[in-house]
Structure formats: C-alpha cells, structure tokens
Amino acid sequence: MSYDLREARGKAAIVGAIDAVSSTGVLEGSTRALEVAMIRGALEDAGLTIGDVDGIFACTGGMMMHSMELAEYLGITQPCWTDTTQTGGSSFEVLVEHAAAAITLGHCEVAVIVYAMNPRGARKSGGGGGMGGMGAAMAMMGGESPQMEWEMPYGLRMPMGGYAMSADRHMSQYGTTSEQLAQIAVSTREWATMNPNARYQDPLTIQEVLDSPLQCGPLHKLDCCLVTDGAGALVMTSAERARDLKKPAAYVLGTGTSHTHSMPSAMPDLTVTAGAVSGPKAFRMAGVTPNDVDVLEMYDSFTITVLLALEDLGFVKKGEGGPFVAEGVLGPKGSRPAQTNGGGLSYTHPGMYGMFLLVEAVRQLRGECGPRQIENAEIAVAHGCGGVLSSTSTVVLGTESTL
Amino acid sequence: MEPKASSASQPFWEATKEQKFLLPWCKDCEKPFWYPRVMCPHCLGESIEWKEASGQGSVYASAVHWKPGMPPAGDLKPPFVVSLIDLEEGVRMLSNVIGCEATDVHEGMSVKITWEKLSDGRFLPQFEPAS
Ligand SMILES: [Zn+2]
C-alpha cells in the first residue's frame, strides 16, 4: 500500500530563516565563514543550538562531499541525515522537501540547510569563484560531456543562451513580446524599492529594459538576474517541536520536484518546464489551489523564467503569461504579488537563488516584511528553478492557521 | 571550442570527414535519437545503426548572440545565431544558422546542412537557408 503524501501535510516546519546580502553586492569573508554565520543566525532565530542539529543539508561550499565537509567543520560528528543533492538553483527547495520527509518519517529532528556563495568577493580577491568546486569536479570527471560535444562548439552562451531560445520560442508560439517580459523586471524592481538590502533600489521603466543592450536576443541585459554575493540558512523541525519555539513556524504543506533535461538542447518543449509537474504535485499535497496562494516567490534568473513558472504552476493558462504580466499584476499594487524582496533581478543572485525564495516566504508568513509586507499572508509558495530551465521544485508553506 | 568525440559518437565524427551526416537509429524500437549515446533513450536498446540523414530541417527556436560567452568552433562574429533545428527525421539538434543575417533567422524557416572544417579533418555540421 502506498503512502498518501497528504498525510505528511504540515508535519514539518521551517523555524529559523536568515539571509545575508549587501546593497553593494559584495560580502566579506570566505564562503565557509559565511555559512557558519548563517547557521548560527538561523539557529538563534529558531531558539535552538548547534547541539540540537541532527540533519545536515548543503550542496555547495566544499569540494565534492559538501555536507560531510561542512559537518566536520562545524563539529557535528554523528548526524542522522546527510544530504548534498544538487539541482542548481532549485536545490534548496529540494533540500526542504528532503528535510520535511526525513523529519516526518523520524530520521532526524532538527535540520540545517545552508548556502553561501561569493562570486563578487572571490572575483575581487582573485580566488575561487562562485561555482562551489564545480571546476574541480569537472576536471576530476575528465571524460565525456554531451554539452562540451554538442552545444559548446556552437558558441551557446551558458546559461543565458538556453533561456533566450525559450523566450524566442514563447514569442513565436504565443505572441509574447519583449515589452511584456520587461514588465516582469519592472514589477520586481517596484518591490526592490521597498527593500533597503536590495542591490538595485531605483525605479525602472519598460523602456530602460528595452534600451539595455541585447545579450542573447531576445533577452536584454535587464531581463537577466544580478551577480552578487549572498548567503542564507534555514532550520527545520517537526510540527510538534515547532510550536514551542521562539517565532511562528512556517509549516511545510506540500512539496514537489521534477526535471525535464540537463542541457537546454535536450529540453522537450522550450515553453513548458518541470514546474508543470512539481507545482501541481505540491498543491495537491497541500490541498490548495493557486487561488489560495497569498505570497508567490518564483525563481527569476531571467524574466522568461517567471513567465513560464506562472503558466506551469497554473496561475495563468499556458501561452497567456505575456498579457497577464503586462498588467503589472506581479507588483506591490497588483493582484498577484510576486518576488516581494526584489528577486534575483533586483535583490540578490549569487548563482543558486532558491534559498532566498524560502527565506522571504517565511518572513512574509511571519509578518516581518515592513513596507513590503503582504497583509494577512497565510499561504506562501517558493518555486525554485535550476540548471537551464531544467529542474524545478515547489514548496507550499503555511501559517499555523492553515493546518 | 572544437567538439571532443565521445566513444558513442565516433562513427558520427568519422563520417563528417566525408561530409556525411549520420544519425543513430535504434534497431529495437526503430526510432532515431539525438545526441549519440551508448544506448537508445527511448527503450535502452543497445543495437544502434547509423543512417545517413537528409540534412533538411526547420528552425524551432533561436538565440541571437550579441554578447557571446565562449567562442564557437566556427568562424563566427557576433551577432551570430544559435538555433535548435528540427530535422526531417524527427530529432532536434543544436547548431548555428549561417549564410544570412542572424536576426533574419526565424521559427519555421527551412534550412539545410552545411559544413565547417575543423582542425583535425572532421567537419562541424551547421545549417544555412534552404532556398
Ligand atoms: Zn529504442
């Protein structure tokens, strides 16, 4: 007999959430030092200590065996759950899903999920870079890579070229326009004007997006996310334990993950992402529909990423995302507020942005967001996207009132 | 960057030396697939047969590279176009469309194969307008 996922609804919760970004885009310190600071901060936010932690979740920061290297560094010698699943930008939604499952089944009780990357700081000091040992891993693999054989020789710019082809196809298939995509960047910037930590806080116009240089047509520079340093951590535990902790918990109501391909030329349909699988699965488990969602945090590596997510998650019909966003619905005055911290387009983007979707979703559910707070927020969605529109993972969170 | 042949794609690259365009077909399920693998991605079959393709196709989607990343193997200056081509045989492959303005390449456009010489005697398949 198979287990009904709906029984796992609300059994685990995010109880600590913190991030670190800078309006200059640069954070000082090594990635490991940033990770330690984030873990300390998230535990303090939750009212727990490092001694409580028995589940460790990290997929960057080391060379290869990230969670082992991190646990050793932290002095955690006998975790009950270890996880280094790496699906690019959606990794942290995947790790929340795994942690929720592990906690629900009793494998571990207190999970820490962490991320830090400093592509700007590392660039400045000439060290490392932001890919978390990926270069070393590729060198170790040595042998064969389909991407090196079938994509790189044609000069496909990674990852932007893949997103550009997707935008191009959406335009030819559905009549989507550059102006409509630009509106996504404009609406997201409206949120960033209310976030003192955002990298870019000045208002933006559609014309400014269209006037910014074409990088990979049809995408302009301002259709693309930032490159900044950034770090964050989450602490998760069981629903029972969550009730006694310091701050209101964000309960995991539903999760879903899938992927369609790794390299963009292998994407079956450039206008449909794995969100069409992960989204409905997460909503079904949570027992909610898109209409019930108060806070929507979608991965915005590029404007097209948001458009496809809106359609695949069911907030608008496939192909109708362009006219939908053109009304400015995603902004602070819109009917479908999204990317409320200013997103990867204006807040921060160190390479794997999914952590920040979750941190903002938790803050909104706790009512901690000041001028950008969505009133009476009870249900939030964090929707990560990794690779080149390759992997998606959807997490539905709710306040105690939704249980 | 010039492509490094994998063990599965050796026959493909050998044939390009005579500007022959081969596709891998599965003998078990009788379907073509792309890119070359050690097995068929439809059924995991291991009996693979190489058949010459027509070299005809149409453009599925494109990205006009105004600001490229790594330089392509061919002699292309920005803006050049990277496109996904739907081949007549029913598979889709990534390539460049050359022989016209990058910005004139559009969805549904008919293209045919053309060859770019690599440094080791192999040729890289590219596409150009069919008319
Ligand atoms: Zn087969």
XYZ file of C-alpha atoms and ligand atoms in Angstrom:
535
model
C 0.000 0.000 0.000
C 1.414 3.360 -0.940
C 1.716 6.223 1.471
C -0.663 9.121 0.864
C 1.514 12.220 0.698
C -1.327 14.322 2.038
C -0.767 12.698 5.413
C 2.625 14.453 5.517
C 0.991 17.877 5.122
C 2.117 20.214 7.896
C 4.184 17.592 9.749
C 7.448 19.561 9.429
C 8.163 23.287 9.581
C 10.744 25.935 8.893
C 11.503 27.507 12.270
C 14.639 29.513 11.545
C 15.402 31.620 8.480
C 18.100 34.144 7.753
C 19.959 35.563 4.788
C 22.849 37.942 4.194
C 23.083 40.180 1.169
C 24.532 43.605 0.577
C 23.372 46.571 -1.471
C 26.933 46.760 -2.818
C 26.616 43.138 -3.935
C 29.766 42.207 -2.014
C 30.002 40.250 1.252
C 33.296 39.998 3.115
C 34.618 36.646 4.297
C 35.066 33.155 2.889
C 32.061 31.076 1.884
C 32.701 28.774 4.853
C 32.755 31.714 7.268
C 29.505 32.956 5.720
C 27.933 29.506 6.105
C 28.892 29.396 9.777
C 27.456 32.867 10.349
C 24.207 31.854 8.626
C 23.845 28.641 10.637
C 24.473 30.496 13.885
C 21.938 33.142 12.877
C 19.260 30.686 11.771
C 19.609 28.637 14.979
C 19.343 31.791 17.048
C 16.272 32.805 15.020
C 14.734 29.428 15.886
C 15.833 29.429 19.532
C 17.869 26.243 19.041
C 21.566 25.417 19.372
C 24.091 23.539 17.261
C 23.781 20.645 19.730
C 20.168 20.151 18.597
C 21.137 19.638 14.949
C 20.994 16.042 13.694
C 20.365 16.645 9.973
C 22.811 18.445 7.693
C 21.921 19.733 4.222
C 24.419 21.546 1.969
C 25.270 21.283 -1.712
C 27.919 23.985 -2.117
C 30.821 25.274 -0.081
C 33.028 22.186 -0.200
C 34.851 20.452 -2.998
C 32.707 17.354 -3.529
C 31.148 15.954 -0.352
C 29.616 19.175 0.810
C 27.554 18.029 3.792
C 30.434 15.927 5.173
C 32.956 18.712 4.856
C 30.574 21.189 6.458
C 29.547 18.877 9.309
C 33.168 18.164 10.154
C 33.956 21.880 10.166
C 31.007 22.567 12.472
C 31.967 19.749 14.812
C 28.849 17.687 14.036
C 30.119 14.117 14.212
C 27.049 11.877 14.076
C 24.199 13.355 12.056
C 21.222 11.081 11.385
C 20.574 12.511 7.936
C 23.042 13.891 5.398
C 22.121 15.419 2.063
C 24.099 17.097 -0.724
C 21.541 16.934 -3.521
C 22.480 19.462 -6.186
C 19.896 20.528 -8.775
C 21.222 24.048 -9.374
C 19.035 26.967 -8.286
C 16.180 24.726 -7.143
C 18.447 22.807 -4.735
C 17.173 24.489 -1.580
C 13.524 23.753 -2.327
C 14.612 20.142 -2.947
C 16.511 20.117 0.353
C 13.442 21.463 2.197
C 11.418 18.649 0.629
C 14.009 16.080 1.712
C 14.276 17.539 5.211
C 10.496 17.578 5.619
C 10.319 13.929 4.535
C 13.201 12.933 6.821
C 11.662 14.730 9.815
C 8.170 13.375 9.129
C 9.482 9.808 8.996
C 11.591 10.336 12.118
C 15.030 10.013 10.550
C 16.121 13.313 12.102
C 14.558 16.022 14.222
C 16.423 19.277 13.610
C 17.723 20.009 10.127
C 20.015 22.798 8.998
C 20.106 23.847 5.341
C 22.763 26.343 4.306
C 24.079 28.214 1.266
C 26.816 30.769 0.685
C 28.492 31.971 -2.473
C 30.642 34.982 -3.160
C 31.196 35.322 -6.905
C 31.897 39.046 -6.485
C 34.106 38.877 -3.414
C 36.018 35.954 -4.926
C 36.420 37.807 -8.203
C 37.773 40.838 -6.348
C 40.338 38.806 -4.429
C 41.177 36.632 -7.427
C 40.167 33.402 -5.712
C 37.754 30.565 -6.033
C 34.766 31.851 -7.940
C 31.178 31.043 -7.239
C 30.661 27.571 -8.599
C 31.382 25.653 -5.407
C 34.134 23.356 -6.603
C 32.390 22.647 -9.898
C 35.543 23.307 -11.889
C 37.440 20.798 -9.797
C 34.621 18.285 -10.128
C 34.587 18.668 -13.914
C 38.347 18.207 -14.068
C 38.014 15.032 -11.987
C 35.357 13.661 -14.295
C 37.766 14.192 -17.146
C 35.991 12.179 -19.808
C 32.901 12.931 -21.783
C 30.305 15.657 -21.573
C 27.407 15.900 -24.044
C 27.331 19.643 -23.543
C 31.010 20.077 -24.460
C 30.400 17.966 -27.559
C 27.011 19.163 -28.841
C 26.441 22.684 -27.510
C 29.700 24.484 -26.727
C 31.113 24.174 -30.288
C 28.208 26.336 -31.482
C 29.008 29.103 -29.015
C 25.819 28.694 -26.952
C 26.263 31.089 -24.051
C 25.552 29.297 -20.777
C 23.144 29.571 -19.212
C 21.678 32.651 -20.912
C 21.505 31.215 -24.452
C 19.119 28.477 -23.340
C 16.744 30.954 -21.690
C 16.922 33.162 -24.785
C 15.859 30.279 -27.044
C 12.989 29.584 -24.681
C 11.876 33.236 -24.760
C 12.215 33.237 -28.546
C 10.025 30.148 -28.833
C 7.392 31.548 -26.440
C 7.259 34.682 -28.576
C 6.827 32.834 -31.874
C 4.381 30.295 -30.470
C 2.224 32.599 -28.350
C 2.958 36.151 -29.489
C 4.667 37.150 -26.238
C 6.561 40.439 -26.562
C 9.772 41.949 -25.198
C 7.636 44.655 -23.547
C 5.703 42.014 -21.609
C 8.901 40.344 -20.416
C 10.308 43.759 -19.477
C 7.254 44.390 -17.283
C 8.338 41.463 -15.103
C 11.664 43.213 -14.403
C 9.806 46.486 -13.753
C 7.308 44.933 -11.303
C 10.116 43.147 -9.480
C 12.032 46.413 -9.168
C 8.963 48.031 -7.582
C 9.347 45.558 -4.719
C 13.092 46.245 -4.503
C 12.447 49.958 -3.955
C 10.967 48.904 -0.592
C 13.884 46.689 0.401
C 16.887 48.565 1.824
C 19.107 45.492 1.290
C 18.350 45.184 -2.419
C 21.189 45.618 -4.876
C 19.089 47.895 -7.110
C 16.503 50.162 -5.485
C 15.814 52.831 -8.121
C 12.566 52.511 -10.071
C 12.838 51.014 -13.554
C 10.823 51.567 -16.733
C 9.954 49.208 -19.573
C 11.858 51.500 -21.941
C 15.008 51.212 -19.802
C 14.818 47.424 -20.010
C 14.322 47.546 -23.782
C 17.152 50.078 -24.163
C 19.608 47.934 -22.202
C 21.935 46.003 -24.542
C 20.767 42.764 -26.116
C 22.876 39.934 -24.693
C 21.302 36.844 -26.205
C 18.354 38.105 -28.213
C 15.532 38.400 -27.362
C 16.890 38.884 -23.819
C 18.292 42.271 -22.817
C 20.731 42.917 -20.013
C 17.900 43.944 -17.683
C 15.989 40.714 -18.428
C 18.849 38.948 -16.636
C 19.472 38.417 -12.927
C 22.229 40.026 -10.913
C 25.568 38.537 -9.972
C 26.084 39.225 -6.258
C 27.426 37.567 -3.154
C 24.822 36.088 -0.865
C 24.193 33.543 1.868
C 21.326 32.062 3.813
C 20.249 29.263 6.116
C 17.089 27.534 7.269
C 16.354 25.444 10.352
C 13.583 22.866 10.177
C 11.971 20.617 12.740
C 8.814 18.658 13.466
C 5.470 20.403 13.818
C 5.238 19.345 17.486
C 8.610 20.829 18.382
C 7.970 23.910 16.212
C 5.067 25.027 18.400
C 7.318 25.623 21.420
C 9.951 27.633 19.584
C 10.678 31.327 19.516
C 8.904 32.540 16.389
C 5.820 31.499 14.415
C 6.655 28.463 12.274
C 6.147 28.155 8.535
C 4.659 24.686 8.105
C 5.538 22.647 5.013
C 2.132 21.911 3.491
C 3.265 20.464 0.187
C 6.332 19.807 -1.946
C 7.088 18.629 -5.459
C 10.208 18.255 -7.580
C 10.942 17.233 -11.132
C 13.270 17.868 -14.059
C 12.972 17.632 -17.807
C 16.572 17.723 -19.065
C 20.053 18.893 -18.187
C 21.360 20.778 -21.219
C 18.957 23.158 -22.979
C 19.044 21.469 -26.403
C 17.519 18.398 -24.715
C 14.508 20.302 -23.316
C 11.466 18.517 -24.781
C 9.317 21.665 -25.141
C 11.011 25.034 -24.653
C 7.760 26.565 -23.394
C 6.993 24.009 -20.644
C 9.156 23.446 -17.557
C 9.106 20.711 -14.927
C 7.024 23.169 -12.884
C 4.024 21.677 -14.673
C 4.782 18.525 -12.634
C 6.303 19.843 -9.397
C 3.689 22.599 -8.943
C 0.512 20.508 -9.224
C 2.092 17.787 -7.038
C 2.926 20.298 -4.302
C -0.534 21.904 -4.497
C -2.265 18.507 -4.329
C -0.272 17.502 -1.247
C -1.013 20.873 0.354
C -4.697 20.702 -0.549
C -4.625 24.196 -2.039
C -5.068 25.756 -5.469
C -3.190 28.706 -6.999
C -6.110 30.939 -5.937
C -5.370 30.199 -2.279
C -1.775 31.457 -2.513
C -1.114 34.801 -0.781
C 2.652 35.060 -1.334
C 4.343 33.841 -4.513
C 8.126 33.703 -4.717
C 9.243 32.417 -8.123
C 12.787 31.946 -9.297
C 13.696 34.854 -11.576
C 17.052 34.084 -13.133
C 15.599 35.725 -16.230
C 12.252 37.363 -16.945
C 11.222 34.349 -19.070
C 11.776 32.064 -16.056
C 8.957 33.853 -14.228
C 6.626 33.807 -17.214
C 6.988 30.046 -17.632
C 6.587 29.431 -13.883
C 3.323 31.412 -13.763
C 1.918 29.260 -16.551
C 3.275 25.916 -15.369
C 2.097 26.449 -11.784
C -1.375 27.279 -13.081
C -1.609 30.960 -12.173
C -2.469 31.628 -15.813
C -3.154 29.412 -18.831
C -0.228 28.230 -20.978
C 0.633 30.906 -23.504
C -1.259 33.698 -21.735
C 1.538 34.739 -19.374
C 2.538 37.726 -21.525
C -0.761 39.658 -21.395
C -1.156 38.575 -17.726
C 2.104 40.131 -16.504
C 1.701 43.176 -18.747
C -0.980 44.480 -16.380
C 1.662 44.827 -13.660
C -0.072 42.172 -11.538
C 3.220 40.980 -10.011
C 3.999 44.356 -8.405
C 3.090 45.679 -4.937
C -0.217 47.091 -6.219
C -1.001 44.069 -8.365
C -3.443 41.225 -7.808
C -0.723 38.519 -7.903
C 2.159 39.929 -5.825
C 5.380 38.021 -6.509
C 9.122 38.202 -5.785
C 8.395 40.506 -2.860
C 12.033 41.011 -1.825
C 13.011 42.286 -5.280
C 14.015 38.874 -6.598
C 17.077 37.692 -8.386
C 16.547 40.543 -10.829
C 16.997 43.317 -8.231
C 17.654 41.930 -4.712
C 20.495 39.409 -4.963
C 21.609 36.427 -7.073
C 24.770 34.530 -6.120
C 24.128 31.720 -8.633
C 21.693 29.460 -6.794
C 18.898 31.766 -5.735
C 16.390 29.248 -4.324
C 17.434 29.858 -0.705
C 16.237 33.474 -0.851
C 12.779 32.482 -2.121
C 12.312 30.386 1.014
C 13.691 32.983 3.428
C 11.365 35.658 2.007
C 8.370 33.292 2.055
C 8.985 32.568 5.767
C 9.393 36.276 6.548
C 6.128 37.100 4.785
C 4.258 34.396 6.704
C 5.694 35.732 9.959
C 4.717 39.291 9.058
C 8.307 40.553 9.259
C 8.466 42.390 5.937
C 7.714 46.002 6.929
C 6.668 48.195 3.998
C 6.605 45.256 1.579
C 4.514 43.026 3.854
C 1.535 41.328 2.217
C -1.432 41.652 4.571
C -2.806 38.509 6.213
C -0.340 36.254 4.424
C -1.190 32.653 5.286
C -0.057 30.562 2.321
C 3.225 31.099 0.501
C 4.848 29.328 -2.429
C 8.592 29.163 -3.086
C 9.248 27.848 -6.577
C 12.872 27.133 -7.467
C 14.284 26.543 -10.918
C 17.748 25.162 -11.637
C 20.079 24.373 -14.491
C 18.781 25.863 -17.722
C 15.032 25.681 -17.022
C 15.930 22.071 -16.195
C 14.839 21.293 -12.639
C 12.024 22.768 -10.589
C 10.991 22.302 -7.014
C 7.877 23.788 -5.443
C 7.363 24.269 -1.703
C 3.991 25.345 -0.265
C 4.258 26.851 3.217
C 1.501 27.877 5.602
C 0.978 29.553 8.951
C -0.409 27.612 11.918
C -3.918 28.759 10.943
C -3.716 26.704 7.732
C -3.149 23.384 9.494
C 35.872 25.260 -28.928
C 36.092 22.140 -31.133
C 33.983 19.144 -30.078
C 35.681 16.195 -28.382
C 34.247 12.952 -29.771
C 32.832 10.530 -27.208
C 33.035 6.763 -27.563
C 29.363 6.698 -28.588
C 29.745 9.351 -31.300
C 32.879 8.057 -33.043
C 31.000 6.898 -36.200
C 29.287 10.262 -36.471
C 32.520 12.236 -36.431
C 34.338 9.796 -38.750
C 31.586 10.276 -41.370
C 31.861 14.065 -41.169
C 35.336 13.740 -42.718
C 33.459 12.928 -45.960
C 30.723 15.454 -45.109
C 28.247 12.673 -44.494
C 25.563 13.422 -41.913
C 24.676 10.273 -39.951
C 22.027 9.823 -37.279
C 21.882 6.978 -34.750
C 18.795 4.749 -35.063
C 17.695 2.095 -32.579
C 17.247 -1.321 -34.180
C 14.944 -2.439 -31.365
C 12.338 0.329 -31.452
C 13.282 1.633 -34.911
C 13.469 5.270 -33.860
C 16.219 7.824 -34.432
C 17.626 9.738 -31.482
C 19.871 12.694 -30.839
C 22.506 13.140 -29.351
C 24.529 9.931 -29.846
C 24.564 7.726 -26.767
C 25.733 4.210 -25.936
C 22.056 3.214 -25.931
C 18.664 4.317 -27.233
C 16.972 6.869 -24.915
C 13.527 5.555 -25.920
C 13.981 1.915 -24.865
C 17.586 1.492 -23.585
C 18.282 -0.747 -26.594
C 21.947 -1.247 -27.389
C 21.705 -2.142 -31.094
C 22.460 1.082 -32.856
C 22.544 1.606 -36.580
C 23.895 4.715 -38.309
C 21.852 6.017 -41.242
C 22.527 8.990 -43.449
C 20.122 11.872 -42.819
C 18.688 14.224 -45.445
C 20.257 17.284 -43.863
C 16.941 19.107 -44.211
C 15.148 20.702 -41.301
C 13.402 23.736 -39.913
C 14.232 26.209 -37.158
C 12.443 25.556 -33.825
C 13.935 28.398 -31.737
C 16.937 30.729 -31.788
C 19.101 32.937 -29.633
C 20.944 35.776 -31.359
C 24.295 36.023 -29.611
C 25.193 39.724 -29.427
C 27.418 39.159 -26.387
C 28.728 35.585 -26.657
C 30.437 33.630 -23.906
C 32.965 31.034 -25.037
C 33.918 31.393 -28.721
C 32.281 28.913 -31.136
C 34.263 26.401 -33.200
C 33.225 28.031 -36.469
C 34.451 31.385 -37.738
C 31.525 33.433 -36.407
C 31.488 37.047 -35.296
C 28.679 38.448 -33.141
C 25.864 38.734 -33.688
C 25.663 35.070 -34.643
C 22.699 32.800 -34.113
C 22.446 29.549 -32.173
C 19.323 27.620 -33.173
C 17.536 24.401 -32.435
C 16.841 22.632 -35.711
C 14.033 20.100 -36.143
C 15.441 17.580 -38.614
C 13.202 15.880 -41.160
C 13.874 12.533 -39.453
C 12.180 13.747 -36.253
C 15.034 14.680 -33.938
C 16.129 18.120 -32.775
C 19.730 19.324 -32.688
C 21.517 22.500 -31.706
C 23.576 24.284 -34.358
C 24.352 27.627 -35.979
C 22.416 29.009 -38.925
C 24.843 30.815 -41.228
C 24.650 32.370 -44.676
C 22.104 35.020 -43.719
C 21.721 37.834 -41.176
C 21.456 36.371 -37.662
C 18.386 38.498 -37.000
C 16.644 37.107 -40.120
C 16.591 33.553 -38.760
C 13.054 32.753 -37.641
C 10.893 29.860 -36.449
C 9.749 27.536 -39.185
C 12.478 28.660 -41.586
C 13.673 25.814 -43.865
C 17.373 25.065 -43.541
C 19.828 22.557 -44.945
C 23.130 21.261 -43.741
C 26.464 22.896 -44.478
C 29.926 22.015 -43.132
C 32.590 23.938 -41.235
C 36.097 22.483 -41.379
C 37.685 21.597 -38.041
C 41.432 21.443 -37.400
C 41.678 17.618 -37.409
C 39.948 16.791 -40.711
C 36.471 16.457 -39.203
C 33.658 18.825 -40.179
C 31.161 20.516 -37.866
C 27.556 20.367 -39.100
C 25.932 23.774 -39.427
C 22.827 24.934 -41.294
C 22.015 27.575 -43.928
C 18.771 28.782 -45.516
C 17.413 26.040 -47.799
C 16.315 28.287 -50.642
Zn 14.984 2.038 -28.851
